[in-house]
Short mmCIF file of N, CA and C and ligand atoms in Angstrom, two decimals:
data_model
loop_
_atom_site.label_atom_id
_atom_site.label_comp_id
_atom_site.label_asym_id
_atom_site.label_seq_id
_atom_site.Cartn_x
_atom_site.Cartn_y
_atom_site.Cartn_z
N MET A 74 0.84 -1.20 0.00
CA MET A 74 0.00 0.00 0.00
C MET A 74 0.88 1.26 0.00
N SER A 75 0.45 2.24 -0.77
CA SER A 75 1.23 3.48 -0.87
C SER A 75 1.36 4.17 0.49
N ARG A 76 2.52 4.78 0.75
CA ARG A 76 2.72 5.54 2.00
C ARG A 76 2.57 7.05 1.74
N ILE A 77 2.02 7.39 0.57
CA ILE A 77 1.70 8.79 0.29
C ILE A 77 0.36 9.12 0.96
N VAL A 78 0.33 10.24 1.66
CA VAL A 78 -0.89 10.68 2.34
C VAL A 78 -1.20 12.11 1.92
N PHE A 79 -2.42 12.34 1.46
CA PHE A 79 -2.87 13.69 1.15
C PHE A 79 -3.46 14.31 2.41
N VAL A 80 -3.01 15.53 2.74
CA VAL A 80 -3.58 16.29 3.86
C VAL A 80 -4.30 17.49 3.23
N LEU A 81 -5.63 17.45 3.24
CA LEU A 81 -6.42 18.43 2.49
C LEU A 81 -7.17 19.37 3.44
N ASN A 82 -7.13 20.64 3.11
CA ASN A 82 -7.72 21.67 3.96
C ASN A 82 -8.66 22.55 3.15
N GLY A 83 -9.85 22.78 3.71
CA GLY A 83 -10.89 23.51 3.01
C GLY A 83 -10.85 25.01 3.23
N PRO A 84 -11.96 25.67 2.85
CA PRO A 84 -11.99 27.13 2.76
C PRO A 84 -11.71 27.86 4.07
N ASN A 85 -10.98 28.94 3.91
CA ASN A 85 -10.64 29.89 4.99
C ASN A 85 -9.54 29.39 5.93
N LEU A 86 -9.12 28.13 5.78
CA LEU A 86 -8.06 27.64 6.67
C LEU A 86 -6.72 28.30 6.38
N ASN A 87 -6.62 29.01 5.24
CA ASN A 87 -5.43 29.83 4.99
C ASN A 87 -5.33 30.98 6.00
N LEU A 88 -6.44 31.27 6.71
CA LEU A 88 -6.44 32.35 7.70
C LEU A 88 -6.06 31.87 9.10
N LEU A 89 -5.78 30.58 9.19
CA LEU A 89 -5.46 29.99 10.50
C LEU A 89 -4.32 30.78 11.18
N GLY A 90 -4.53 31.09 12.46
CA GLY A 90 -3.51 31.82 13.22
C GLY A 90 -3.56 33.32 13.03
N LYS A 91 -4.38 33.76 12.10
CA LYS A 91 -4.43 35.19 11.79
C LYS A 91 -5.71 35.84 12.30
N ARG A 92 -6.76 35.04 12.51
CA ARG A 92 -8.05 35.51 13.03
C ARG A 92 -8.61 34.44 13.97
N GLN A 93 -9.52 34.84 14.84
CA GLN A 93 -10.25 33.93 15.73
C GLN A 93 -9.36 32.93 16.48
N PRO A 94 -8.29 33.42 17.13
CA PRO A 94 -7.40 32.49 17.84
C PRO A 94 -8.09 31.80 19.02
N ASP A 95 -9.17 32.44 19.53
CA ASP A 95 -9.93 31.83 20.63
C ASP A 95 -10.55 30.50 20.20
N ILE A 96 -10.90 30.39 18.92
CA ILE A 96 -11.51 29.14 18.41
C ILE A 96 -10.46 28.23 17.80
N TYR A 97 -9.55 28.81 16.98
CA TYR A 97 -8.67 27.97 16.17
C TYR A 97 -7.19 28.00 16.60
N GLY A 98 -6.87 28.79 17.64
CA GLY A 98 -5.49 28.82 18.13
C GLY A 98 -4.61 29.80 17.38
N HIS A 99 -3.32 29.77 17.71
CA HIS A 99 -2.37 30.77 17.18
C HIS A 99 -1.51 30.21 16.04
N GLU A 100 -1.54 28.90 15.85
CA GLU A 100 -0.70 28.31 14.80
C GLU A 100 -1.23 28.64 13.42
N THR A 101 -0.34 28.91 12.50
CA THR A 101 -0.74 29.14 11.10
C THR A 101 -0.79 27.80 10.36
N LEU A 102 -1.37 27.84 9.15
CA LEU A 102 -1.42 26.61 8.36
C LEU A 102 -0.01 26.16 7.96
N ALA A 103 0.88 27.14 7.79
CA ALA A 103 2.29 26.81 7.48
C ALA A 103 2.91 26.05 8.66
N ASP A 104 2.56 26.46 9.90
CA ASP A 104 3.05 25.73 11.09
C ASP A 104 2.53 24.29 11.07
N VAL A 105 1.23 24.17 10.75
CA VAL A 105 0.61 22.82 10.73
C VAL A 105 1.31 21.96 9.68
N GLU A 106 1.56 22.55 8.52
CA GLU A 106 2.23 21.78 7.45
C GLU A 106 3.62 21.33 7.92
N ARG A 107 4.36 22.24 8.56
CA ARG A 107 5.71 21.90 9.03
C ARG A 107 5.66 20.73 10.02
N GLU A 108 4.70 20.81 10.95
CA GLU A 108 4.58 19.74 11.95
C GLU A 108 4.17 18.42 11.32
N CYS A 109 3.25 18.50 10.34
CA CYS A 109 2.83 17.27 9.64
C CYS A 109 4.02 16.64 8.92
N ARG A 110 4.83 17.48 8.28
CA ARG A 110 5.98 16.94 7.54
C ARG A 110 7.00 16.30 8.48
N ALA A 111 7.22 16.93 9.65
CA ALA A 111 8.17 16.37 10.61
C ALA A 111 7.67 15.02 11.13
N LEU A 112 6.39 14.95 11.46
CA LEU A 112 5.83 13.70 11.96
C LEU A 112 5.81 12.63 10.86
N ALA A 113 5.46 13.06 9.65
CA ALA A 113 5.40 12.11 8.53
C ALA A 113 6.76 11.44 8.31
N LYS A 114 7.82 12.21 8.49
CA LYS A 114 9.17 11.66 8.33
C LYS A 114 9.38 10.50 9.32
N LYS A 115 8.97 10.76 10.58
CA LYS A 115 9.12 9.71 11.60
C LYS A 115 8.27 8.49 11.28
N LEU A 116 7.10 8.73 10.71
CA LEU A 116 6.16 7.64 10.42
C LEU A 116 6.42 7.00 9.05
N LYS A 117 7.45 7.54 8.36
CA LYS A 117 7.78 7.06 7.01
C LYS A 117 6.61 7.23 6.03
N LEU A 118 5.93 8.35 6.17
CA LEU A 118 4.87 8.71 5.23
C LEU A 118 5.37 9.85 4.36
N GLU A 119 4.81 9.94 3.16
CA GLU A 119 5.12 11.07 2.27
C GLU A 119 3.86 11.92 2.14
N ILE A 120 4.01 13.22 2.42
CA ILE A 120 2.83 14.09 2.54
C ILE A 120 2.62 14.92 1.27
N ARG A 121 1.34 15.02 0.86
CA ARG A 121 0.93 16.04 -0.12
C ARG A 121 -0.03 16.98 0.61
N PHE A 122 0.44 18.17 0.96
CA PHE A 122 -0.33 19.08 1.81
C PHE A 122 -0.93 20.19 0.96
N HIS A 123 -2.27 20.34 1.01
CA HIS A 123 -2.95 21.35 0.17
C HIS A 123 -4.04 22.07 0.95
N GLN A 124 -4.30 23.31 0.52
CA GLN A 124 -5.46 24.07 1.02
C GLN A 124 -6.11 24.77 -0.16
N SER A 125 -7.45 24.79 -0.18
CA SER A 125 -8.13 25.57 -1.20
C SER A 125 -9.44 26.13 -0.68
N ASN A 126 -9.81 27.27 -1.25
CA ASN A 126 -11.12 27.86 -0.97
C ASN A 126 -12.14 27.41 -2.00
N ARG A 127 -11.72 26.56 -2.95
CA ARG A 127 -12.59 26.14 -4.05
C ARG A 127 -12.90 24.65 -3.94
N GLU A 128 -14.18 24.35 -3.93
CA GLU A 128 -14.63 22.95 -3.76
C GLU A 128 -14.05 22.03 -4.84
N TYR A 129 -14.05 22.50 -6.09
CA TYR A 129 -13.61 21.62 -7.18
C TYR A 129 -12.14 21.23 -7.02
N GLU A 130 -11.33 22.14 -6.44
CA GLU A 130 -9.90 21.81 -6.29
C GLU A 130 -9.72 20.68 -5.28
N ILE A 131 -10.53 20.74 -4.23
CA ILE A 131 -10.45 19.67 -3.21
C ILE A 131 -10.87 18.34 -3.84
N ILE A 132 -11.92 18.40 -4.66
CA ILE A 132 -12.38 17.18 -5.34
C ILE A 132 -11.29 16.65 -6.27
N ASP A 133 -10.63 17.54 -7.00
CA ASP A 133 -9.55 17.11 -7.91
C ASP A 133 -8.40 16.47 -7.12
N TRP A 134 -8.08 17.00 -5.93
CA TRP A 134 -7.01 16.38 -5.12
C TRP A 134 -7.43 15.01 -4.60
N ILE A 135 -8.71 14.86 -4.29
CA ILE A 135 -9.20 13.54 -3.85
C ILE A 135 -9.05 12.55 -5.02
N HIS A 136 -9.36 13.01 -6.23
CA HIS A 136 -9.19 12.14 -7.41
C HIS A 136 -7.71 11.79 -7.61
N ALA A 137 -6.84 12.76 -7.40
CA ALA A 137 -5.39 12.50 -7.54
C ALA A 137 -4.95 11.49 -6.48
N ALA A 138 -5.49 11.64 -5.28
CA ALA A 138 -5.13 10.72 -4.19
C ALA A 138 -5.53 9.28 -4.56
N ARG A 139 -6.68 9.11 -5.22
CA ARG A 139 -7.14 7.78 -5.65
C ARG A 139 -6.07 7.06 -6.46
N GLU A 140 -5.32 7.85 -7.23
CA GLU A 140 -4.32 7.27 -8.14
C GLU A 140 -3.05 6.86 -7.42
N GLU A 141 -2.68 7.60 -6.35
CA GLU A 141 -1.33 7.37 -5.83
C GLU A 141 -1.23 7.26 -4.32
N ALA A 142 -2.31 7.52 -3.58
CA ALA A 142 -2.14 7.62 -2.12
C ALA A 142 -2.60 6.37 -1.39
N GLY A 143 -2.19 6.31 -0.11
CA GLY A 143 -2.63 5.23 0.77
C GLY A 143 -3.63 5.73 1.79
N GLY A 144 -3.92 7.04 1.78
CA GLY A 144 -4.90 7.57 2.72
C GLY A 144 -5.05 9.08 2.59
N ILE A 145 -6.11 9.59 3.19
CA ILE A 145 -6.36 11.03 3.19
C ILE A 145 -6.66 11.49 4.61
N VAL A 146 -6.06 12.62 4.99
CA VAL A 146 -6.48 13.38 6.17
C VAL A 146 -7.17 14.62 5.60
N ILE A 147 -8.41 14.87 6.02
CA ILE A 147 -9.12 16.01 5.44
C ILE A 147 -9.83 16.83 6.51
N ASN A 148 -9.54 18.13 6.48
CA ASN A 148 -10.35 19.10 7.22
C ASN A 148 -11.11 19.90 6.16
N PRO A 149 -12.33 19.50 5.86
CA PRO A 149 -13.05 20.15 4.76
C PRO A 149 -13.59 21.53 5.14
N ALA A 150 -13.35 21.96 6.39
CA ALA A 150 -13.84 23.26 6.89
C ALA A 150 -15.35 23.36 6.64
N ALA A 151 -15.83 24.50 6.13
CA ALA A 151 -17.29 24.67 5.99
C ALA A 151 -17.91 23.68 5.01
N PHE A 152 -17.10 23.15 4.06
CA PHE A 152 -17.64 22.15 3.12
C PHE A 152 -18.07 20.86 3.84
N THR A 153 -17.53 20.65 5.04
CA THR A 153 -17.95 19.51 5.87
C THR A 153 -19.47 19.41 5.93
N HIS A 154 -20.09 20.58 6.11
CA HIS A 154 -21.51 20.64 6.44
C HIS A 154 -22.40 20.82 5.21
N THR A 155 -21.77 20.94 4.04
CA THR A 155 -22.56 21.27 2.84
C THR A 155 -22.30 20.36 1.64
N SER A 156 -21.14 19.69 1.60
CA SER A 156 -20.69 19.17 0.30
C SER A 156 -20.96 17.68 0.08
N VAL A 157 -22.02 17.41 -0.67
CA VAL A 157 -22.27 16.04 -1.13
C VAL A 157 -21.20 15.66 -2.17
N ALA A 158 -20.71 16.66 -2.91
CA ALA A 158 -19.71 16.39 -3.96
C ALA A 158 -18.40 15.86 -3.36
N ILE A 159 -17.98 16.43 -2.23
CA ILE A 159 -16.76 15.92 -1.57
C ILE A 159 -17.03 14.52 -1.00
N LEU A 160 -18.21 14.32 -0.43
CA LEU A 160 -18.57 12.97 0.05
C LEU A 160 -18.51 11.96 -1.09
N ASP A 161 -19.09 12.31 -2.23
CA ASP A 161 -19.09 11.39 -3.38
C ASP A 161 -17.67 11.07 -3.83
N ALA A 162 -16.80 12.09 -3.86
CA ALA A 162 -15.41 11.87 -4.27
C ALA A 162 -14.73 10.91 -3.28
N LEU A 163 -14.99 11.09 -2.00
CA LEU A 163 -14.36 10.22 -0.98
C LEU A 163 -14.90 8.79 -1.08
N HIS A 164 -16.17 8.66 -1.46
CA HIS A 164 -16.75 7.32 -1.63
C HIS A 164 -16.06 6.54 -2.75
N ALA A 165 -15.42 7.28 -3.67
CA ALA A 165 -14.72 6.62 -4.78
C ALA A 165 -13.31 6.16 -4.37
N CYS A 166 -12.94 6.40 -3.11
CA CYS A 166 -11.59 6.02 -2.63
C CYS A 166 -11.70 4.76 -1.78
N ASP A 167 -10.73 3.84 -1.97
CA ASP A 167 -10.82 2.61 -1.18
C ASP A 167 -9.69 2.51 -0.15
N PHE A 168 -9.23 3.65 0.33
CA PHE A 168 -8.22 3.67 1.40
C PHE A 168 -8.79 4.45 2.58
N PRO A 169 -8.09 4.42 3.74
CA PRO A 169 -8.61 5.11 4.91
C PRO A 169 -8.68 6.63 4.77
N VAL A 170 -9.76 7.17 5.31
CA VAL A 170 -9.99 8.62 5.31
C VAL A 170 -10.21 9.05 6.76
N ILE A 171 -9.43 10.03 7.21
CA ILE A 171 -9.61 10.55 8.57
C ILE A 171 -10.02 12.02 8.46
N GLU A 172 -11.14 12.34 9.11
CA GLU A 172 -11.67 13.72 9.11
C GLU A 172 -11.17 14.43 10.37
N VAL A 173 -10.67 15.64 10.17
CA VAL A 173 -10.12 16.42 11.30
C VAL A 173 -10.85 17.76 11.40
N HIS A 174 -11.20 18.13 12.62
CA HIS A 174 -11.65 19.49 12.91
C HIS A 174 -10.83 20.03 14.07
N ILE A 175 -10.37 21.25 13.90
CA ILE A 175 -9.55 21.88 14.94
C ILE A 175 -10.40 22.16 16.17
N SER A 176 -11.59 22.69 15.94
CA SER A 176 -12.50 23.01 17.05
C SER A 176 -13.41 21.81 17.33
N ASN A 177 -14.03 21.84 18.50
CA ASN A 177 -15.04 20.83 18.81
C ASN A 177 -16.37 21.28 18.21
N VAL A 178 -16.61 20.80 16.99
CA VAL A 178 -17.78 21.25 16.24
C VAL A 178 -19.08 20.93 16.98
N HIS A 179 -19.07 19.94 17.84
CA HIS A 179 -20.30 19.54 18.56
C HIS A 179 -20.67 20.49 19.69
N ARG A 180 -19.71 21.34 20.08
CA ARG A 180 -19.99 22.34 21.11
C ARG A 180 -20.38 23.68 20.48
N ARG A 181 -20.46 23.70 19.16
CA ARG A 181 -20.70 24.96 18.45
C ARG A 181 -22.13 25.01 17.87
N GLU A 182 -22.36 25.86 16.90
CA GLU A 182 -23.72 26.04 16.36
C GLU A 182 -24.25 24.71 15.81
N PRO A 183 -25.58 24.50 15.89
CA PRO A 183 -26.17 23.24 15.40
C PRO A 183 -25.81 22.91 13.95
N PHE A 184 -25.66 23.93 13.08
CA PHE A 184 -25.35 23.61 11.68
C PHE A 184 -23.98 22.95 11.52
N ARG A 185 -23.13 23.04 12.57
CA ARG A 185 -21.81 22.37 12.48
C ARG A 185 -21.86 20.93 13.01
N HIS A 186 -23.02 20.50 13.48
CA HIS A 186 -23.10 19.16 14.09
C HIS A 186 -23.23 18.07 13.05
N HIS A 187 -23.69 18.46 11.85
CA HIS A 187 -23.80 17.44 10.80
C HIS A 187 -22.63 17.53 9.83
N SER A 188 -22.06 16.36 9.52
CA SER A 188 -20.96 16.30 8.57
C SER A 188 -21.27 15.27 7.49
N TYR A 189 -21.29 15.71 6.22
CA TYR A 189 -21.41 14.75 5.12
C TYR A 189 -20.19 13.84 5.07
N VAL A 190 -19.02 14.43 5.33
CA VAL A 190 -17.76 13.67 5.22
C VAL A 190 -17.71 12.52 6.23
N SER A 191 -18.32 12.72 7.40
CA SER A 191 -18.32 11.67 8.43
C SER A 191 -19.02 10.40 7.95
N MET A 192 -19.89 10.53 6.94
CA MET A 192 -20.59 9.35 6.42
C MET A 192 -19.63 8.41 5.69
N ARG A 193 -18.43 8.92 5.35
CA ARG A 193 -17.40 8.09 4.69
C ARG A 193 -16.15 7.91 5.54
N ALA A 194 -15.90 8.86 6.45
CA ALA A 194 -14.62 8.83 7.19
C ALA A 194 -14.50 7.57 8.03
N ASP A 195 -13.28 7.06 8.11
CA ASP A 195 -13.02 5.91 8.99
C ASP A 195 -12.85 6.36 10.44
N GLY A 196 -12.48 7.62 10.61
CA GLY A 196 -12.36 8.18 11.95
C GLY A 196 -12.53 9.68 11.89
N VAL A 197 -12.99 10.26 13.00
CA VAL A 197 -13.20 11.71 13.09
C VAL A 197 -12.52 12.23 14.34
N ILE A 198 -11.73 13.30 14.17
CA ILE A 198 -11.02 13.93 15.29
C ILE A 198 -11.49 15.37 15.36
N ALA A 199 -11.96 15.80 16.53
CA ALA A 199 -12.45 17.18 16.66
C ALA A 199 -12.13 17.70 18.04
N GLY A 200 -11.71 18.97 18.09
CA GLY A 200 -11.57 19.64 19.37
C GLY A 200 -10.20 19.51 20.01
N PHE A 201 -9.23 18.95 19.29
CA PHE A 201 -7.87 18.82 19.83
C PHE A 201 -6.93 19.89 19.26
N GLY A 202 -7.53 20.93 18.69
CA GLY A 202 -6.69 21.96 18.08
C GLY A 202 -5.96 21.38 16.87
N THR A 203 -4.86 22.03 16.51
CA THR A 203 -4.11 21.55 15.34
C THR A 203 -3.38 20.24 15.62
N GLN A 204 -3.30 19.87 16.90
CA GLN A 204 -2.71 18.57 17.27
C GLN A 204 -3.46 17.40 16.61
N GLY A 205 -4.73 17.65 16.30
CA GLY A 205 -5.56 16.61 15.68
C GLY A 205 -4.97 16.08 14.37
N TYR A 206 -4.27 16.95 13.63
CA TYR A 206 -3.66 16.49 12.37
C TYR A 206 -2.61 15.40 12.66
N GLY A 207 -1.87 15.60 13.73
CA GLY A 207 -0.85 14.61 14.09
C GLY A 207 -1.49 13.28 14.49
N PHE A 208 -2.59 13.37 15.27
CA PHE A 208 -3.29 12.13 15.65
C PHE A 208 -3.77 11.39 14.40
N ALA A 209 -4.28 12.16 13.44
CA ALA A 209 -4.80 11.56 12.21
C ALA A 209 -3.68 10.85 11.45
N LEU A 210 -2.51 11.49 11.37
CA LEU A 210 -1.38 10.87 10.65
C LEU A 210 -0.93 9.59 11.35
N GLU A 211 -0.89 9.62 12.70
CA GLU A 211 -0.51 8.42 13.47
C GLU A 211 -1.47 7.27 13.16
N ARG A 212 -2.74 7.59 13.12
CA ARG A 212 -3.76 6.56 12.86
C ARG A 212 -3.62 5.99 11.44
N LEU A 213 -3.40 6.90 10.48
CA LEU A 213 -3.24 6.45 9.09
C LEU A 213 -2.02 5.56 8.95
N ALA A 214 -0.92 5.96 9.60
CA ALA A 214 0.31 5.15 9.51
C ALA A 214 0.02 3.75 10.05
N ARG A 215 -0.71 3.68 11.16
CA ARG A 215 -1.05 2.38 11.75
C ARG A 215 -1.88 1.54 10.77
N LEU A 216 -2.89 2.18 10.17
CA LEU A 216 -3.77 1.45 9.25
C LEU A 216 -3.00 0.98 8.02
N ILE A 217 -2.09 1.83 7.51
CA ILE A 217 -1.29 1.44 6.34
C ILE A 217 -0.35 0.29 6.72
N ASP A 218 0.27 0.38 7.91
CA ASP A 218 1.17 -0.69 8.37
C ASP A 218 0.41 -2.01 8.51
N GLU A 219 -0.80 -1.96 9.04
CA GLU A 219 -1.59 -3.18 9.24
C GLU A 219 -1.94 -3.83 7.91
N LYS A 220 -2.18 -3.00 6.89
CA LYS A 220 -2.51 -3.53 5.56
C LYS A 220 -1.37 -4.31 4.94
N LYS A 221 -0.13 -4.01 5.42
CA LYS A 221 1.07 -4.63 4.82
C LYS A 221 1.17 -6.12 5.14
N VAL A 222 0.61 -6.51 6.33
CA VAL A 222 0.81 -7.91 6.77
C VAL A 222 -0.21 -8.86 6.17
O1 CA2 B 532 -12.88 23.25 13.47
C1 CA2 B 532 -12.56 23.11 12.28
O2 CA2 B 532 -11.47 22.69 11.91
C2 CA2 B 532 -13.57 23.52 11.19
O3 CA2 B 532 -13.47 22.58 10.13
C3 CA2 B 532 -13.13 24.90 10.72
C4 CA2 B 532 -14.08 25.53 9.71
C5 CA2 B 532 -15.53 25.46 10.20
O4 CA2 B 532 -16.40 25.92 9.18
C6 CA2 B 532 -15.92 24.06 10.61
O5 CA2 B 532 -17.25 24.09 11.09
C7 CA2 B 532 -15.01 23.53 11.67
C8 CA2 B 532 -13.71 26.99 9.49
C9 CA2 B 532 -12.32 27.19 8.98
C10 CA2 B 532 -12.04 28.65 8.95
O6 CA2 B 532 -10.82 28.84 9.61
C11 CA2 B 532 -10.53 30.10 10.03
C12 CA2 B 532 -9.37 30.23 10.76
C13 CA2 B 532 -9.00 31.45 11.23
C14 CA2 B 532 -9.79 32.55 10.99
C15 CA2 B 532 -10.94 32.43 10.26
C16 CA2 B 532 -11.31 31.20 9.78
#
């Protein structure tokens, strides 16, 4: 199984660390990427890290992942709660998918309590801040390792 992992980030996450630190913390997306890359090295994973404000770009990266990856970590941001198209793209993947949310979406507005992506995700991490990305990578590495035997 491929050890390439796509880490995909949805709309407005480019503003991470620049606004609303009370909800999302002080780390920027560049910090998150750096930490993911450092951890991936230890886990012997190869990372493709992306962010977009456009739904179609995220769908295109999911399609690219189908061709070459062993798993996806995805924080779809607001698309979590709206996008059947991202759900459909993930349904076309036969590797593990881990959904990450920086905030605890269940403690927030009711519209954040439903996730289309959770209907496909193998695991969901929410409310651990940006540390959640690391947990997701650890889990993916374990699942990929288990597939090897
Ligand atoms: O908690 C999460 O990770 C979310 O996926 C973040 C999304 C939100 O729509 C989801 O309900 C939960 C929002 C991402 C926007 O990120 C910003 C970061 C800093 C400043 C403004 C927006």
